[in-house]
PDB file of C-alpha atoms and ligand atoms in Angstrom:
ATOM      1  CA  MET E   1    -146.903  43.859-100.018  1.00  0.00           C
ATOM      2  CA  LYS E   2    -144.771  41.407-101.711  1.00  0.00           C
ATOM      3  CA  ASN E   3    -145.828  39.750-105.079  1.00  0.00           C
ATOM      4  CA  ALA E   4    -147.649  36.550-103.641  1.00  0.00           C
ATOM      5  CA  GLU E   5    -149.286  38.406-100.860  1.00  0.00           C
ATOM      6  CA  TYR E   6    -150.564  40.986-103.125  1.00  0.00           C
ATOM      7  CA  LEU E   7    -151.887  38.516-105.604  1.00  0.00           C
ATOM      8  CA  ASN E   8    -153.477  36.520-102.736  1.00  0.00           C
ATOM      9  CA  ASP E   9    -155.358  39.538-101.477  1.00  0.00           C
ATOM     10  CA  LEU E  10    -156.485  40.428-104.966  1.00  0.00           C
ATOM     11  CA  PHE E  11    -157.595  37.116-106.168  1.00  0.00           C
ATOM     12  CA  GLY E  12    -157.519  34.753-103.163  1.00  0.00           C
ATOM     13  CA  MET E  13    -160.337  32.539-101.986  1.00  0.00           C
ATOM     14  CA  ASN E  14    -159.224  31.307 -98.744  1.00  0.00           C
ATOM     15  CA  GLY E  15    -162.107  30.216 -96.526  1.00  0.00           C
ATOM     16  CA  GLN E  16    -164.843  30.795 -99.407  1.00  0.00           C
ATOM     17  CA  VAL E  17    -167.121  28.067-100.671  1.00  0.00           C
ATOM     18  CA  ALA E  18    -167.837  27.456-104.306  1.00  0.00           C
ATOM     19  CA  VAL E  19    -170.672  25.076-105.435  1.00  0.00           C
ATOM     20  CA  VAL E  20    -169.931  23.785-108.844  1.00  0.00           C
ATOM     21  CA  ILE E  21    -172.822  22.422-110.624  1.00  0.00           C
ATOM     22  CA  GLY E  22    -171.837  20.051-113.518  1.00  0.00           C
ATOM     23  CA  GLY E  23    -168.497  19.859-111.259  1.00  0.00           C
ATOM     24  CA  ALA E  24    -167.899  16.247-112.391  1.00  0.00           C
ATOM     25  CA  GLY E  25    -167.600  17.144-116.075  1.00  0.00           C
ATOM     26  CA  ALA E  26    -164.563  18.044-117.945  1.00  0.00           C
ATOM     27  CA  LEU E  27    -164.614  22.007-117.417  1.00  0.00           C
ATOM     28  CA  GLY E  28    -166.451  21.814-114.004  1.00  0.00           C
ATOM     29  CA  LEU E  29    -163.734  19.535-112.457  1.00  0.00           C
ATOM     30  CA  CYS E  30    -161.009  21.682-113.988  1.00  0.00           C
ATOM     31  CA  LEU E  31    -162.534  24.846-112.468  1.00  0.00           C
ATOM     32  CA  SER E  32    -163.157  23.214-109.341  1.00  0.00           C
ATOM     33  CA  THR E  33    -159.445  22.259-109.131  1.00  0.00           C
ATOM     34  CA  GLY E  34    -158.448  25.842-110.025  1.00  0.00           C
ATOM     35  CA  LEU E  35    -160.910  27.347-107.418  1.00  0.00           C
ATOM     36  CA  GLY E  36    -159.637  24.797-104.796  1.00  0.00           C
ATOM     37  CA  LYS E  37    -156.019  25.507-105.398  1.00  0.00           C
ATOM     38  CA  ASN E  38    -156.893  29.104-104.987  1.00  0.00           C
ATOM     39  CA  GLY E  39    -158.112  28.273-101.514  1.00  0.00           C
ATOM     40  CA  ALA E  40    -161.843  27.741-102.011  1.00  0.00           C
ATOM     41  CA  LYS E  41    -163.794  24.731-100.410  1.00  0.00           C
ATOM     42  CA  ILE E  42    -165.496  22.972-103.274  1.00  0.00           C
ATOM     43  CA  VAL E  43    -169.040  21.468-103.335  1.00  0.00           C
ATOM     44  CA  VAL E  44    -169.152  19.129-106.495  1.00  0.00           C
ATOM     45  CA  ALA E  45    -172.722  18.922-107.682  1.00  0.00           C
ATOM     46  CA  ASP E  46    -173.693  16.925-110.574  1.00  0.00           C
ATOM     47  CA  VAL E  47    -176.341  14.284-112.027  1.00  0.00           C
ATOM     48  CA  ASN E  48    -173.860  11.593-112.043  1.00  0.00           C
ATOM     49  CA  PRO E  49    -173.021  10.288-108.517  1.00  0.00           C
ATOM     50  CA  ASP E  50    -170.079   8.045-109.513  1.00  0.00           C
ATOM     51  CA  ALA E  51    -168.505  11.059-111.339  1.00  0.00           C
ATOM     52  CA  CYS E  52    -169.029  13.224-108.312  1.00  0.00           C
ATOM     53  CA  GLN E  53    -167.203  10.902-106.072  1.00  0.00           C
ATOM     54  CA  ALA E  54    -164.314  10.354-108.619  1.00  0.00           C
ATOM     55  CA  ALA E  55    -164.165  14.160-108.822  1.00  0.00           C
ATOM     56  CA  VAL E  56    -163.998  14.568-105.047  1.00  0.00           C
ATOM     57  CA  ASP E  57    -161.244  11.889-104.909  1.00  0.00           C
ATOM     58  CA  LYS E  58    -159.145  13.752-107.360  1.00  0.00           C
ATOM     59  CA  LEU E  59    -159.770  17.134-105.571  1.00  0.00           C
ATOM     60  CA  THR E  60    -158.858  15.660-102.310  1.00  0.00           C
ATOM     61  CA  ALA E  61    -155.767  14.073-103.628  1.00  0.00           C
ATOM     62  CA  GLU E  62    -154.646  17.546-104.718  1.00  0.00           C
ATOM     63  CA  GLY E  63    -155.088  18.719-101.131  1.00  0.00           C
ATOM     64  CA  ILE E  64    -158.551  20.571-101.865  1.00  0.00           C
ATOM     65  CA  GLU E  65    -161.318  20.400 -99.464  1.00  0.00           C
ATOM     66  CA  ALA E  66    -164.214  19.053-101.351  1.00  0.00           C
ATOM     67  CA  VAL E  67    -167.612  17.360-100.826  1.00  0.00           C
ATOM     68  CA  TRP E  68    -170.362  16.127-103.367  1.00  0.00           C
ATOM     69  CA  LYS E  69    -173.909  16.100-103.678  1.00  0.00           C
ATOM     70  CA  THR E  70    -176.110  14.951-106.636  1.00  0.00           C
ATOM     71  CA  VAL E  71    -178.275  17.374-108.328  1.00  0.00           C
ATOM     72  CA  ASN E  72    -180.524  17.680-111.360  1.00  0.00           C
ATOM     73  CA  VAL E  73    -180.559  21.268-112.544  1.00  0.00           C
ATOM     74  CA  THR E  74    -183.889  20.928-114.298  1.00  0.00           C
ATOM     75  CA  ASP E  75    -185.597  20.288-110.833  1.00  0.00           C
ATOM     76  CA  LYS E  76    -185.815  23.353-108.368  1.00  0.00           C
ATOM     77  CA  ALA E  77    -186.499  20.987-105.528  1.00  0.00           C
ATOM     78  CA  SER E  78    -183.191  19.094-106.172  1.00  0.00           C
ATOM     79  CA  LEU E  79    -181.368  22.498-106.329  1.00  0.00           C
ATOM     80  CA  ILE E  80    -182.949  23.608-102.980  1.00  0.00           C
ATOM     81  CA  GLU E  81    -181.901  20.368-101.504  1.00  0.00           C
ATOM     82  CA  LEU E  82    -178.346  21.079-102.859  1.00  0.00           C
ATOM     83  CA  ARG E  83    -178.228  24.582-101.263  1.00  0.00           C
ATOM     84  CA  GLU E  84    -179.370  23.224 -97.933  1.00  0.00           C
ATOM     85  CA  GLU E  85    -176.820  20.501 -97.892  1.00  0.00           C
ATOM     86  CA  ALA E  86    -174.100  22.817 -98.963  1.00  0.00           C
ATOM     87  CA  LEU E  87    -175.138  25.350 -96.305  1.00  0.00           C
ATOM     88  CA  LYS E  88    -175.185  22.588 -93.680  1.00  0.00           C
ATOM     89  CA  LEU E  89    -171.695  21.242 -94.756  1.00  0.00           C
ATOM     90  CA  THR E  90    -169.977  24.475 -95.247  1.00  0.00           C
ATOM     91  CA  GLY E  91    -171.924  27.238 -93.523  1.00  0.00           C
ATOM     92  CA  LYS E  92    -172.196  29.742 -96.492  1.00  0.00           C
ATOM     93  CA  VAL E  93    -171.976  29.651-100.135  1.00  0.00           C
ATOM     94  CA  ASP E  94    -169.823  32.469-101.809  1.00  0.00           C
ATOM     95  CA  MET E  95    -169.612  31.211-105.300  1.00  0.00           C
ATOM     96  CA  LEU E  96    -171.714  29.366-107.715  1.00  0.00           C
ATOM     97  CA  VAL E  97    -170.421  27.953-110.966  1.00  0.00           C
ATOM     98  CA  ASN E  98    -173.099  26.703-113.481  1.00  0.00           C
ATOM     99  CA  CYS E  99    -171.281  24.097-115.602  1.00  0.00           C
ATOM    100  CA  ALA E 100    -173.896  21.610-116.417  1.00  0.00           C
ATOM    101  CA  GLY E 101    -174.549  21.205-120.098  1.00  0.00           C
ATOM    102  CA  ILE E 102    -175.626  18.887-122.781  1.00  0.00           C
ATOM    103  CA  ASN E 103    -175.645  19.012-126.751  1.00  0.00           C
ATOM    104  CA  VAL E 104    -177.067  17.168-129.768  1.00  0.00           C
ATOM    105  CA  GLY E 105    -176.137  17.978-133.251  1.00  0.00           C
ATOM    106  CA  ASN E 106    -178.520  17.906-136.279  1.00  0.00           C
ATOM    107  CA  PRO E 107    -179.523  19.652-139.362  1.00  0.00           C
ATOM    108  CA  PHE E 108    -182.440  22.051-138.611  1.00  0.00           C
ATOM    109  CA  LEU E 109    -185.199  19.814-140.344  1.00  0.00           C
ATOM    110  CA  GLU E 110    -184.119  16.988-138.243  1.00  0.00           C
ATOM    111  CA  VAL E 111    -184.136  18.770-134.809  1.00  0.00           C
ATOM    112  CA  ASP E 112    -186.040  16.687-132.578  1.00  0.00           C
ATOM    113  CA  PRO E 113    -188.472  18.625-130.427  1.00  0.00           C
ATOM    114  CA  ASP E 114    -187.712  16.380-127.358  1.00  0.00           C
ATOM    115  CA  HIS E 115    -184.164  17.052-127.685  1.00  0.00           C
ATOM    116  CA  TRP E 116    -184.713  20.708-127.988  1.00  0.00           C
ATOM    117  CA  ASP E 117    -186.704  20.618-124.708  1.00  0.00           C
ATOM    118  CA  LYS E 118    -183.956  18.623-122.938  1.00  0.00           C
ATOM    119  CA  ILE E 119    -181.122  20.877-124.055  1.00  0.00           C
ATOM    120  CA  LEU E 120    -182.950  23.993-123.165  1.00  0.00           C
ATOM    121  CA  ALA E 121    -184.014  22.435-119.855  1.00  0.00           C
ATOM    122  CA  VAL E 122    -180.597  21.728-118.793  1.00  0.00           C
ATOM    123  CA  ASN E 123    -178.530  24.593-120.223  1.00  0.00           C
ATOM    124  CA  LEU E 124    -180.802  27.453-119.888  1.00  0.00           C
ATOM    125  CA  LYS E 125    -183.578  26.662-117.424  1.00  0.00           C
ATOM    126  CA  GLY E 126    -181.103  24.760-115.208  1.00  0.00           C
ATOM    127  CA  THR E 127    -178.885  27.958-115.182  1.00  0.00           C
ATOM    128  CA  MET E 128    -181.905  30.126-114.324  1.00  0.00           C
ATOM    129  CA  LEU E 129    -183.143  27.866-111.493  1.00  0.00           C
ATOM    130  CA  SER E 130    -179.767  27.251-109.857  1.00  0.00           C
ATOM    131  CA  CYS E 131    -179.195  31.211-110.021  1.00  0.00           C
ATOM    132  CA  GLN E 132    -182.545  31.647-108.382  1.00  0.00           C
ATOM    133  CA  VAL E 133    -181.929  29.174-105.648  1.00  0.00           C
ATOM    134  CA  PHE E 134    -178.514  30.169-104.758  1.00  0.00           C
ATOM    135  CA  ILE E 135    -179.067  33.945-105.085  1.00  0.00           C
ATOM    136  CA  GLU E 136    -181.619  33.697-102.286  1.00  0.00           C
ATOM    137  CA  SER E 137    -178.953  32.398 -99.922  1.00  0.00           C
ATOM    138  CA  MET E 138    -176.291  34.788-101.280  1.00  0.00           C
ATOM    139  CA  LEU E 139    -178.487  37.908-100.354  1.00  0.00           C
ATOM    140  CA  LYS E 140    -178.213  36.609 -96.713  1.00  0.00           C
ATOM    141  CA  ASN E 141    -174.353  36.810 -96.713  1.00  0.00           C
ATOM    142  CA  ASP E 142    -172.829  39.999 -95.283  1.00  0.00           C
ATOM    143  CA  ASP E 143    -170.520  39.932 -98.318  1.00  0.00           C
ATOM    144  CA  GLY E 144    -173.050  38.882-100.917  1.00  0.00           C
ATOM    145  CA  GLY E 145    -171.899  36.320-103.619  1.00  0.00           C
ATOM    146  CA  SER E 146    -170.721  35.876-107.235  1.00  0.00           C
ATOM    147  CA  ILE E 147    -172.048  33.588-109.984  1.00  0.00           C
ATOM    148  CA  LEU E 148    -170.304  32.340-113.065  1.00  0.00           C
ATOM    149  CA  ASN E 149    -172.277  30.896-115.872  1.00  0.00           C
ATOM    150  CA  ILE E 150    -170.945  29.150-118.858  1.00  0.00           C
ATOM    151  CA  GLY E 151    -171.714  30.444-122.283  1.00  0.00           C
ATOM    152  CA  SER E 152    -170.090  29.578-125.526  1.00  0.00           C
ATOM    153  CA  VAL E 153    -169.015  30.992-128.723  1.00  0.00           C
ATOM    154  CA  ASN E 154    -172.611  30.206-129.673  1.00  0.00           C
ATOM    155  CA  SER E 155    -173.729  33.101-127.232  1.00  0.00           C
ATOM    156  CA  ASP E 156    -172.401  35.399-129.870  1.00  0.00           C
ATOM    157  CA  LYS E 157    -173.030  33.780-133.246  1.00  0.00           C
ATOM    158  CA  PRO E 158    -174.741  30.470-133.757  1.00  0.00           C
ATOM    159  CA  LEU E 159    -172.693  27.509-134.926  1.00  0.00           C
ATOM    160  CA  SER E 160    -174.205  25.184-137.428  1.00  0.00           C
ATOM    161  CA  ARG E 161    -176.141  22.032-136.621  1.00  0.00           C
ATOM    162  CA  VAL E 162    -176.509  22.631-132.836  1.00  0.00           C
ATOM    163  CA  PHE E 163    -179.577  24.716-132.914  1.00  0.00           C
ATOM    164  CA  ALA E 164    -180.864  24.084-129.445  1.00  0.00           C
ATOM    165  CA  TYR E 165    -177.509  24.352-127.835  1.00  0.00           C
ATOM    166  CA  ALA E 166    -176.703  27.588-129.657  1.00  0.00           C
ATOM    167  CA  ALA E 167    -180.118  29.193-128.682  1.00  0.00           C
ATOM    168  CA  SER E 168    -179.535  27.982-125.005  1.00  0.00           C
ATOM    169  CA  LYS E 169    -176.068  29.599-124.776  1.00  0.00           C
ATOM    170  CA  ALA E 170    -177.340  32.894-126.399  1.00  0.00           C
ATOM    171  CA  GLY E 171    -179.930  32.817-123.522  1.00  0.00           C
ATOM    172  CA  VAL E 172    -177.279  32.012-120.849  1.00  0.00           C
ATOM    173  CA  VAL E 173    -175.681  35.365-121.642  1.00  0.00           C
ATOM    174  CA  ASN E 174    -178.792  37.373-121.904  1.00  0.00           C
ATOM    175  CA  LEU E 175    -179.876  35.814-118.493  1.00  0.00           C
ATOM    176  CA  THR E 176    -176.440  36.546-116.959  1.00  0.00           C
ATOM    177  CA  GLN E 177    -176.720  40.175-118.019  1.00  0.00           C
ATOM    178  CA  ASN E 178    -180.420  40.539-116.750  1.00  0.00           C
ATOM    179  CA  ILE E 179    -179.471  38.802-113.381  1.00  0.00           C
ATOM    180  CA  ALA E 180    -176.414  41.103-113.008  1.00  0.00           C
ATOM    181  CA  GLN E 181    -178.501  44.367-113.422  1.00  0.00           C
ATOM    182  CA  GLU E 182    -181.245  43.070-110.912  1.00  0.00           C
ATOM    183  CA  PHE E 183    -178.756  42.316-108.084  1.00  0.00           C
ATOM    184  CA  ALA E 184    -175.861  44.704-108.905  1.00  0.00           C
ATOM    185  CA  SER E 185    -176.859  46.750-105.869  1.00  0.00           C
ATOM    186  CA  GLN E 186    -177.358  43.936-103.502  1.00  0.00           C
ATOM    187  CA  GLY E 187    -173.924  42.493-103.479  1.00  0.00           C
ATOM    188  CA  VAL E 188    -174.475  39.582-105.971  1.00  0.00           C
ATOM    189  CA  ARG E 189    -172.526  39.701-109.190  1.00  0.00           C
ATOM    190  CA  CYS E 190    -173.128  37.442-112.197  1.00  0.00           C
ATOM    191  CA  ASN E 191    -170.847  36.997-115.035  1.00  0.00           C
ATOM    192  CA  ALA E 192    -170.100  34.385-117.811  1.00  0.00           C
ATOM    193  CA  ILE E 193    -167.283  32.754-119.551  1.00  0.00           C
ATOM    194  CA  CYS E 194    -167.711  31.716-123.174  1.00  0.00           C
ATOM    195  CA  PRO E 195    -165.378  28.972-124.028  1.00  0.00           C
ATOM    196  CA  GLY E 196    -164.265  28.227-127.427  1.00  0.00           C
ATOM    197  CA  PHE E 197    -163.481  24.652-128.211  1.00  0.00           C
ATOM    198  CA  PHE E 198    -162.420  22.421-125.344  1.00  0.00           C
ATOM    199  CA  PRO E 199    -163.314  18.951-126.659  1.00  0.00           C
ATOM    200  CA  ALA E 200    -165.028  17.044-123.929  1.00  0.00           C
ATOM    201  CA  GLU E 201    -167.884  14.313-123.521  1.00  0.00           C
ATOM    202  CA  GLN E 202    -170.741  16.482-124.724  1.00  0.00           C
ATOM    203  CA  ASN E 203    -169.060  17.873-127.861  1.00  0.00           C
ATOM    204  CA  ARG E 204    -166.451  15.426-129.081  1.00  0.00           C
ATOM    205  CA  LYS E 205    -169.153  13.372-130.815  1.00  0.00           C
ATOM    206  CA  LEU E 206    -169.984  16.287-133.034  1.00  0.00           C
ATOM    207  CA  LEU E 207    -166.335  16.878-134.247  1.00  0.00           C
ATOM    208  CA  ASP E 208    -166.299  15.169-137.548  1.00  0.00           C
ATOM    209  CA  GLU E 209    -163.368  15.860-140.044  1.00  0.00           C
ATOM    210  CA  GLN E 210    -164.955  18.823-141.703  1.00  0.00           C
ATOM    211  CA  ARG E 211    -166.059  20.565-138.550  1.00  0.00           C
ATOM    212  CA  VAL E 212    -162.571  20.112-137.043  1.00  0.00           C
ATOM    213  CA  ALA E 213    -161.126  21.748-140.146  1.00  0.00           C
ATOM    214  CA  ASN E 214    -163.776  24.612-139.860  1.00  0.00           C
ATOM    215  CA  ILE E 215    -162.904  25.025-136.230  1.00  0.00           C
ATOM    216  CA  MET E 216    -159.119  25.307-136.793  1.00  0.00           C
ATOM    217  CA  ASN E 217    -159.784  27.656-139.774  1.00  0.00           C
ATOM    218  CA  GLY E 218    -161.856  29.770-137.680  1.00  0.00           C
ATOM    219  CA  THR E 219    -159.597  29.843-134.638  1.00  0.00           C
ATOM    220  CA  PRO E 220    -156.781  32.286-135.137  1.00  0.00           C
ATOM    221  CA  MET E 221    -154.688  30.243-132.442  1.00  0.00           C
ATOM    222  CA  ARG E 222    -155.254  27.082-134.806  1.00  0.00           C
ATOM    223  CA  ARG E 223    -155.508  24.801-131.760  1.00  0.00           C
ATOM    224  CA  TYR E 224    -158.157  23.736-129.135  1.00  0.00           C
ATOM    225  CA  GLY E 225    -158.289  25.268-125.668  1.00  0.00           C
ATOM    226  CA  ASP E 226    -156.953  23.415-122.662  1.00  0.00           C
ATOM    227  CA  PRO E 227    -159.443  23.607-119.755  1.00  0.00           C
ATOM    228  CA  ASN E 228    -156.736  24.953-117.587  1.00  0.00           C
ATOM    229  CA  GLU E 229    -156.853  28.046-119.807  1.00  0.00           C
ATOM    230  CA  LEU E 230    -160.259  28.905-118.571  1.00  0.00           C
ATOM    231  CA  VAL E 231    -159.252  29.026-114.799  1.00  0.00           C
ATOM    232  CA  GLY E 232    -157.750  32.469-114.722  1.00  0.00           C
ATOM    233  CA  ALA E 233    -160.736  34.132-116.302  1.00  0.00           C
ATOM    234  CA  ALA E 234    -163.045  32.289-113.852  1.00  0.00           C
ATOM    235  CA  ILE E 235    -160.843  33.468-110.787  1.00  0.00           C
ATOM    236  CA  LEU E 236    -160.912  36.849-111.918  1.00  0.00           C
ATOM    237  CA  LEU E 237    -164.717  37.032-112.505  1.00  0.00           C
ATOM    238  CA  LEU E 238    -165.392  35.138-109.208  1.00  0.00           C
ATOM    239  CA  SER E 239    -163.079  36.931-106.853  1.00  0.00           C
ATOM    240  CA  LYS E 240    -164.439  39.329-104.434  1.00  0.00           C
ATOM    241  CA  LYS E 241    -161.543  42.073-104.780  1.00  0.00           C
ATOM    242  CA  ALA E 242    -160.233  41.663-108.397  1.00  0.00           C
ATOM    243  CA  GLY E 243    -163.693  41.185-109.914  1.00  0.00           C
ATOM    244  CA  SER E 244    -165.613  43.525-107.614  1.00  0.00           C
ATOM    245  CA  TYR E 245    -166.665  45.980-110.388  1.00  0.00           C
ATOM    246  CA  MET E 246    -167.421  43.176-112.905  1.00  0.00           C
ATOM    247  CA  THR E 247    -170.908  41.955-113.338  1.00  0.00           C
ATOM    248  CA  GLY E 248    -172.855  41.131-116.591  1.00  0.00           C
ATOM    249  CA  SER E 249    -169.624  40.599-118.395  1.00  0.00           C
ATOM    250  CA  ALA E 250    -169.279  37.776-120.955  1.00  0.00           C
ATOM    251  CA  VAL E 251    -165.617  36.962-121.262  1.00  0.00           C
ATOM    252  CA  TYR E 252    -164.622  34.941-124.371  1.00  0.00           C
ATOM    253  CA  VAL E 253    -161.703  32.536-123.902  1.00  0.00           C
ATOM    254  CA  ASP E 254    -161.662  31.128-127.443  1.00  0.00           C
ATOM    255  CA  GLY E 255    -158.316  31.508-129.097  1.00  0.00           C
ATOM    256  CA  GLY E 256    -159.585  34.514-131.037  1.00  0.00           C
ATOM    257  CA  PHE E 257    -162.668  32.455-132.579  1.00  0.00           C
ATOM    258  CA  THR E 258    -165.262  35.233-132.059  1.00  0.00           C
ATOM    259  CA  CYS E 259    -163.086  38.019-133.281  1.00  0.00           C
ATOM    260  CA  SER E 260    -162.020  36.523-136.465  1.00  0.00           C
ATOM    261  CA  TRP E 261    -163.862  36.641-139.743  1.00  0.00           C
ATOM    262  CA  PHE E 262    -161.265  34.576-141.927  1.00  0.00           C
TER     263      PHE E 262
HETATM  264  N1  NAD Z   1    -165.982  21.592-123.751  1.00  0.00           N
HETATM  265  C1  NAD Z   1    -166.191  22.799-124.546  1.00  0.00           C
HETATM  266  O1  NAD Z   1    -165.698  22.920-125.604  1.00  0.00           O
HETATM  267  C2  NAD Z   1    -167.346  23.816-124.146  1.00  0.00           C
HETATM  268  C3  NAD Z   1    -167.320  24.917-124.846  1.00  0.00           C
HETATM  269  C4  NAD Z   1    -168.198  25.903-124.532  1.00  0.00           C
HETATM  270  C5  NAD Z   1    -169.110  25.754-123.622  1.00  0.00           C
HETATM  271  N2  NAD Z   1    -169.002  24.463-122.919  1.00  0.00           N
HETATM  272  C6  NAD Z   1    -170.010  24.282-121.773  1.00  0.00           C
HETATM  273  O2  NAD Z   1    -169.244  24.141-120.572  1.00  0.00           O
HETATM  274  C7  NAD Z   1    -170.116  23.319-119.690  1.00  0.00           C
HETATM  275  C8  NAD Z   1    -169.354  22.123-119.345  1.00  0.00           C
HETATM  276  O3  NAD Z   1    -169.020  21.308-120.370  1.00  0.00           O
HETATM  277  P1  NAD Z   1    -168.079  20.201-120.465  1.00  0.00           P
HETATM  278  O4  NAD Z   1    -167.485  20.255-121.829  1.00  0.00           O
HETATM  279  O5  NAD Z   1    -167.406  20.008-119.353  1.00  0.00           O
HETATM  280  O6  NAD Z   1    -169.057  18.823-120.818  1.00  0.00           O
HETATM  281  P2  NAD Z   1    -169.124  17.533-119.878  1.00  0.00           P
HETATM  282  O7  NAD Z   1    -170.204  16.703-120.500  1.00  0.00           O
HETATM  283  O8  NAD Z   1    -167.806  17.010-119.564  1.00  0.00           O
HETATM  284  O9  NAD Z   1    -169.682  17.895-118.452  1.00  0.00           O
HETATM  285  C9  NAD Z   1    -171.049  18.453-118.225  1.00  0.00           C
HETATM  286  C10 NAD Z   1    -171.575  17.994-116.862  1.00  0.00           C
HETATM  287  O10 NAD Z   1    -172.838  18.215-116.707  1.00  0.00           O
HETATM  288  C11 NAD Z   1    -173.479  17.306-115.971  1.00  0.00           C
HETATM  289  N3  NAD Z   1    -175.060  17.297-116.282  1.00  0.00           N
HETATM  290  C12 NAD Z   1    -175.613  17.055-117.402  1.00  0.00           C
HETATM  291  N4  NAD Z   1    -177.036  17.201-117.156  1.00  0.00           N
HETATM  292  C13 NAD Z   1    -177.093  17.490-115.817  1.00  0.00           C
HETATM  293  C14 NAD Z   1    -178.301  17.820-115.114  1.00  0.00           C
HETATM  294  N5  NAD Z   1    -179.570  17.750-115.436  1.00  0.00           N
HETATM  295  N6  NAD Z   1    -178.023  18.294-113.717  1.00  0.00           N
HETATM  296  C15 NAD Z   1    -176.788  18.289-113.219  1.00  0.00           C
HETATM  297  N7  NAD Z   1    -175.675  18.099-113.894  1.00  0.00           N
HETATM  298  C16 NAD Z   1    -175.889  17.697-115.242  1.00  0.00           C
HETATM  299  C17 NAD Z   1    -172.942  16.124-116.638  1.00  0.00           C
HETATM  300  O11 NAD Z   1    -173.148  14.950-115.810  1.00  0.00           O
HETATM  301  C18 NAD Z   1    -171.573  16.480-116.857  1.00  0.00           C
HETATM  302  O12 NAD Z   1    -170.746  16.009-115.766  1.00  0.00           O
HETATM  303  C19 NAD Z   1    -171.415  23.149-120.430  1.00  0.00           C
HETATM  304  O13 NAD Z   1    -172.309  24.094-120.186  1.00  0.00           O
HETATM  305  C20 NAD Z   1    -170.907  23.308-121.834  1.00  0.00           C
HETATM  306  O14 NAD Z   1    -171.991  23.646-122.755  1.00  0.00           O
HETATM  307  C21 NAD Z   1    -168.073  23.634-123.197  1.00  0.00           C
END
């Protein structure tokens, strides 16, 4: 086999379908584009319909087959509707990417219990519910399925002033591992990527001058990540062949943030 043929056999996703929840957001759209360019059909699912349409327009302009459907990850009925629509439109769901997320920053004594509940509901409960809903259909596939959850450097150590977010992302990795062990023998794999700092809507507002300095000091590569730098890890973890023995992994893509002390 020549190079391209070999790599396509190992990583390629031709004819497979990926549902990307939070797919209209910065990282979700970038991952959708990467999976789409690698051959997958994409179902963009997000709470924001205008952003969904704009995302699908962008994907289509790149020659990627894509459709969209709104979803609220905190609501199991809405996720079931998404699954049924995705199955109707595409016949089968091979991959699920859980990219919906929200964040609010505050010192601990000012943590608002309502914000806490909302963040945990989207980031952690939402990830759990969508895994539950899509695993049900993946178990019916002859060749199973693969899930990619999005953790964070907070999954390893808590960043200051984002208490609910940090707890939710620690929970996402724990949940990923627990789902992985439950379905490992049934053909469904579940992994996570844990991105470092890729400024986008949900975290840009938290980046004051001091925080930026702390992030740069703590990141050995001394720069933010570009969302495209997440695509390779995502394809590896999701791919049926290259990732076939990977489940329960949390892959940090963070410019060295979690391996550095100073
Ligand atoms: N950008 C970063 O630096 C970074 C770092 C680590 C982890 N993450 C995580 O990556 C994921 C994507 O973040 P992003 O940076 O692209 O943010 P983003 O705000 O651009 O995207 C998040 C998307 O989630 C959607 N969403 C919010 N609530 C939802 C709900 N209830 N149901 C369905 N969709 C909902 C939003 O509409 C948005 O499109 C999040 O889980 C985030 O925590 C991001």
